């Protein structure tokens, strides 16, 4: 075997070992990102925002399904709790079930792009239950050896989704109730005024 052939074989062996090591590293990354998705889902479904904090990079952004933008987790927590608590809350609970479309695509050693769908169940204050599918995209960043969420964007079909339809129905019901109530009050006032004219 010539020296040149030995060098070629050595280079091929080195490249093969490097490729195997990279594949193993990426598999570890994918496993960590799967765990991150599970932890984030459990935290949202239980309202455990303390468990969410370590999952986000110091500077991050979240765009919710109603296109609200958050760069502060405390503000996001207040927004989310406002949907479920208080006298004007229209929802009792939201259960998220996100799934990735494919493996995270790494565009650098420390940057990855993920996307998928989420089939979410909304329970309204009146007991109505609706399921809506949304689409999400996320940018993840490896910070000091740990993957974190840099950006999360959630969107849905604005023109055709059951949650919007339910909310529109609630507004319509409130408007009809208000109109009927106004009519009844008007009739009572008219009857009262007519009675006063007769006695006068």
GROMACS .gro file of C-alpha atoms in nm:
model
  200
    1UNK     CA    1   0.000   0.000   0.000
    2UNK     CA    2   0.146   0.333  -0.107
    3UNK     CA    3   0.188   0.625   0.127
    4UNK     CA    4  -0.061   0.831  -0.076
    5UNK     CA    5  -0.327   0.561  -0.046
    6UNK     CA    6  -0.267   0.535   0.329
    7UNK     CA    7  -0.316   0.913   0.363
    8UNK     CA    8  -0.638   0.902   0.162
    9UNK     CA    9  -0.774   0.617   0.374
   10UNK     CA   10  -0.675   0.801   0.692
   11UNK     CA   11  -0.858   1.115   0.574
   12UNK     CA   12  -1.170   0.913   0.491
   13UNK     CA   13  -1.160   0.742   0.830
   14UNK     CA   14  -1.122   1.076   1.006
   15UNK     CA   15  -1.415   1.224   0.813
   16UNK     CA   16  -1.629   0.920   0.889
   17UNK     CA   17  -1.556   0.940   1.260
   18UNK     CA   18  -1.629   1.314   1.257
   19UNK     CA   19  -1.962   1.252   1.081
   20UNK     CA   20  -2.058   0.985   1.334
   21UNK     CA   21  -1.968   1.213   1.624
   22UNK     CA   22  -2.173   1.498   1.470
   23UNK     CA   23  -2.472   1.269   1.418
   24UNK     CA   24  -2.452   1.158   1.780
   25UNK     CA   25  -2.429   1.520   1.895
   26UNK     CA   26  -2.731   1.616   1.685
   27UNK     CA   27  -2.932   1.323   1.819
   28UNK     CA   28  -2.856   1.446   2.171
   29UNK     CA   29  -2.970   1.793   2.062
   30UNK     CA   30  -3.296   1.653   1.920
   31UNK     CA   31  -3.361   1.462   2.243
   32UNK     CA   32  -3.303   1.777   2.449
   33UNK     CA   33  -3.537   1.976   2.225
   34UNK     CA   34  -3.807   1.708   2.254
   35UNK     CA   35  -3.776   1.732   2.633
   36UNK     CA   36  -3.797   2.112   2.610
   37UNK     CA   37  -4.124   2.086   2.415
   38UNK     CA   38  -4.270   1.843   2.670
   39UNK     CA   39  -4.168   2.063   2.965
   40UNK     CA   40  -4.308   2.377   2.802
   41UNK     CA   41  -4.636   2.200   2.721
   42UNK     CA   42  -4.676   2.066   3.077
   43UNK     CA   43  -4.594   2.410   3.221
   44UNK     CA   44  -4.857   2.585   3.007
   45UNK     CA   45  -5.123   2.322   3.074
   46UNK     CA   46  -5.068   2.346   3.450
   47UNK     CA   47  -5.006   2.722   3.463
   48UNK     CA   48  -4.659   2.667   3.608
   49UNK     CA   49  -4.478   2.974   3.475
   50UNK     CA   50  -4.180   2.916   3.704
   51UNK     CA   51  -4.107   2.603   3.502
   52UNK     CA   52  -4.119   2.812   3.182
   53UNK     CA   53  -3.857   3.068   3.286
   54UNK     CA   54  -3.545   2.852   3.234
   55UNK     CA   55  -3.671   2.747   2.891
   56UNK     CA   56  -3.644   3.097   2.741
   57UNK     CA   57  -3.333   3.288   2.645
   58UNK     CA   58  -3.274   3.621   2.823
   59UNK     CA   59  -3.404   3.814   2.522
   60UNK     CA   60  -3.701   3.644   2.359
   61UNK     CA   61  -4.034   3.711   2.194
   62UNK     CA   62  -4.368   3.531   2.200
   63UNK     CA   63  -4.647   3.610   1.954
   64UNK     CA   64  -4.973   3.452   2.070
   65UNK     CA   65  -5.254   3.317   1.855
   66UNK     CA   66  -5.440   3.651   1.887
   67UNK     CA   67  -5.121   3.827   1.770
   68UNK     CA   68  -5.022   3.981   2.103
   69UNK     CA   69  -4.645   4.027   2.136
   70UNK     CA   70  -4.458   3.961   2.461
   71UNK     CA   71  -4.090   4.004   2.547
   72UNK     CA   72  -4.137   3.968   2.923
   73UNK     CA   73  -4.254   3.648   3.090
   74UNK     CA   74  -4.435   3.829   3.373
   75UNK     CA   75  -4.644   4.020   3.118
   76UNK     CA   76  -4.715   3.697   2.932
   77UNK     CA   77  -4.824   3.533   3.258
   78UNK     CA   78  -5.059   3.823   3.338
   79UNK     CA   79  -5.208   3.803   2.988
   80UNK     CA   80  -5.260   3.427   3.009
   81UNK     CA   81  -5.411   3.434   3.357
   82UNK     CA   82  -5.640   3.717   3.245
   83UNK     CA   83  -5.792   3.482   2.987
   84UNK     CA   84  -5.889   3.231   3.256
   85UNK     CA   85  -5.949   3.429   3.574
   86UNK     CA   86  -6.164   3.719   3.682
   87UNK     CA   87  -6.526   3.814   3.634
   88UNK     CA   88  -6.489   3.889   3.262
   89UNK     CA   89  -6.290   3.575   3.174
   90UNK     CA   90  -6.449   3.391   2.880
   91UNK     CA   91  -6.240   3.076   2.923
   92UNK     CA   92  -6.213   2.815   3.197
   93UNK     CA   93  -5.913   2.630   3.057
   94UNK     CA   94  -5.690   2.573   2.755
   95UNK     CA   95  -5.515   2.242   2.693
   96UNK     CA   96  -5.227   2.254   2.444
   97UNK     CA   97  -5.110   1.954   2.241
   98UNK     CA   98  -4.823   2.070   2.016
   99UNK     CA   99  -4.640   1.840   1.779
  100UNK     CA  100  -4.341   1.909   1.556
  101UNK     CA  101  -4.373   1.855   1.181
  102UNK     CA  102  -4.013   1.739   1.151
  103UNK     CA  103  -3.680   1.741   1.329
  104UNK     CA  104  -3.534   2.080   1.415
  105UNK     CA  105  -3.328   2.218   1.128
  106UNK     CA  106  -2.992   2.343   1.251
  107UNK     CA  107  -2.867   2.649   1.062
  108UNK     CA  108  -2.558   2.677   1.279
  109UNK     CA  109  -2.397   2.510   1.577
  110UNK     CA  110  -2.620   2.702   1.819
  111UNK     CA  111  -2.930   2.795   1.614
  112UNK     CA  112  -3.223   2.577   1.515
  113UNK     CA  113  -3.557   2.625   1.341
  114UNK     CA  114  -3.863   2.425   1.446
  115UNK     CA  115  -4.223   2.423   1.330
  116UNK     CA  116  -4.537   2.222   1.381
  117UNK     CA  117  -4.904   2.227   1.472
  118UNK     CA  118  -5.096   2.227   1.799
  119UNK     CA  119  -5.443   2.083   1.852
  120UNK     CA  120  -5.575   2.281   2.147
  121UNK     CA  121  -5.893   2.241   2.351
  122UNK     CA  122  -6.068   2.553   2.478
  123UNK     CA  123  -6.328   2.524   2.754
  124UNK     CA  124  -6.543   2.837   2.775
  125UNK     CA  125  -6.697   2.990   3.084
  126UNK     CA  126  -7.043   2.873   2.974
  127UNK     CA  127  -6.923   2.512   2.950
  128UNK     CA  128  -6.886   2.503   2.571
  129UNK     CA  129  -6.578   2.309   2.454
  130UNK     CA  130  -6.406   2.379   2.122
  131UNK     CA  131  -6.095   2.237   1.958
  132UNK     CA  132  -5.875   2.450   1.735
  133UNK     CA  133  -5.562   2.363   1.539
  134UNK     CA  134  -5.294   2.630   1.525
  135UNK     CA  135  -4.953   2.644   1.358
  136UNK     CA  136  -4.636   2.740   1.542
  137UNK     CA  137  -4.279   2.824   1.449
  138UNK     CA  138  -3.989   2.856   1.690
  139UNK     CA  139  -3.627   2.960   1.684
  140UNK     CA  140  -3.412   2.787   1.945
  141UNK     CA  141  -3.069   2.895   2.065
  142UNK     CA  142  -2.804   2.692   2.246
  143UNK     CA  143  -2.690   2.904   2.540
  144UNK     CA  144  -2.400   2.770   2.748
  145UNK     CA  145  -2.476   2.417   2.635
  146UNK     CA  146  -2.855   2.435   2.694
  147UNK     CA  147  -3.120   2.482   2.427
  148UNK     CA  148  -3.359   2.771   2.491
  149UNK     CA  149  -3.647   2.935   2.309
  150UNK     CA  150  -3.546   3.255   2.134
  151UNK     CA  151  -3.867   3.320   1.944
  152UNK     CA  152  -4.211   3.159   1.936
  153UNK     CA  153  -4.490   3.254   1.696
  154UNK     CA  154  -4.838   3.099   1.696
  155UNK     CA  155  -5.099   3.156   1.426
  156UNK     CA  156  -5.436   3.025   1.316
  157UNK     CA  157  -5.687   3.073   1.036
  158UNK     CA  158  -5.837   3.411   1.118
  159UNK     CA  159  -6.143   3.362   0.899
  160UNK     CA  160  -6.236   3.006   0.989
  161UNK     CA  161  -6.178   2.871   1.337
  162UNK     CA  162  -6.422   2.746   1.602
  163UNK     CA  163  -6.290   2.965   1.883
  164UNK     CA  164  -6.349   3.288   1.691
  165UNK     CA  165  -6.693   3.160   1.594
  166UNK     CA  166  -6.778   3.094   1.959
  167UNK     CA  167  -6.656   3.436   2.070
  168UNK     CA  168  -6.858   3.601   1.792
  169UNK     CA  169  -7.160   3.400   1.905
  170UNK     CA  170  -7.112   3.521   2.262
  171UNK     CA  171  -7.102   3.882   2.146
  172UNK     CA  172  -7.414   3.830   1.936
  173UNK     CA  173  -7.597   3.668   2.228
  174UNK     CA  174  -7.499   3.959   2.453
  175UNK     CA  175  -7.623   4.209   2.193
  176UNK     CA  176  -7.956   4.026   2.155
  177UNK     CA  177  -7.996   4.002   2.533
  178UNK     CA  178  -7.921   4.373   2.564
  179UNK     CA  179  -8.173   4.455   2.291
  180UNK     CA  180  -8.446   4.243   2.449
  181UNK     CA  181  -8.370   4.391   2.790
  182UNK     CA  182  -8.392   4.743   2.646
  183UNK     CA  183  -8.725   4.662   2.481
  184UNK     CA  184  -8.870   4.530   2.808
  185UNK     CA  185  -8.750   4.836   2.999
  186UNK     CA  186  -8.896   5.061   2.728
  187UNK     CA  187  -9.234   4.886   2.753
  188UNK     CA  188  -9.233   4.919   3.132
  189UNK     CA  189  -9.153   5.292   3.112
  190UNK     CA  190  -9.424   5.344   2.847
  191UNK     CA  191  -9.679   5.158   3.060
  192UNK     CA  192  -9.580   5.362   3.365
  193UNK     CA  193  -9.608   5.693   3.178
  194UNK     CA  194  -9.946   5.594   3.029
  195UNK     CA  195 -10.073   5.512   3.378
  196UNK     CA  196  -9.960   5.854   3.503
  197UNK     CA  197 -10.143   6.031   3.219
  198UNK     CA  198 -10.466   5.847   3.303
  199UNK     CA  199 -10.448   5.942   3.671
  200UNK     CA  200 -10.373   6.303   3.579
   0.00000   0.00000   0.00000
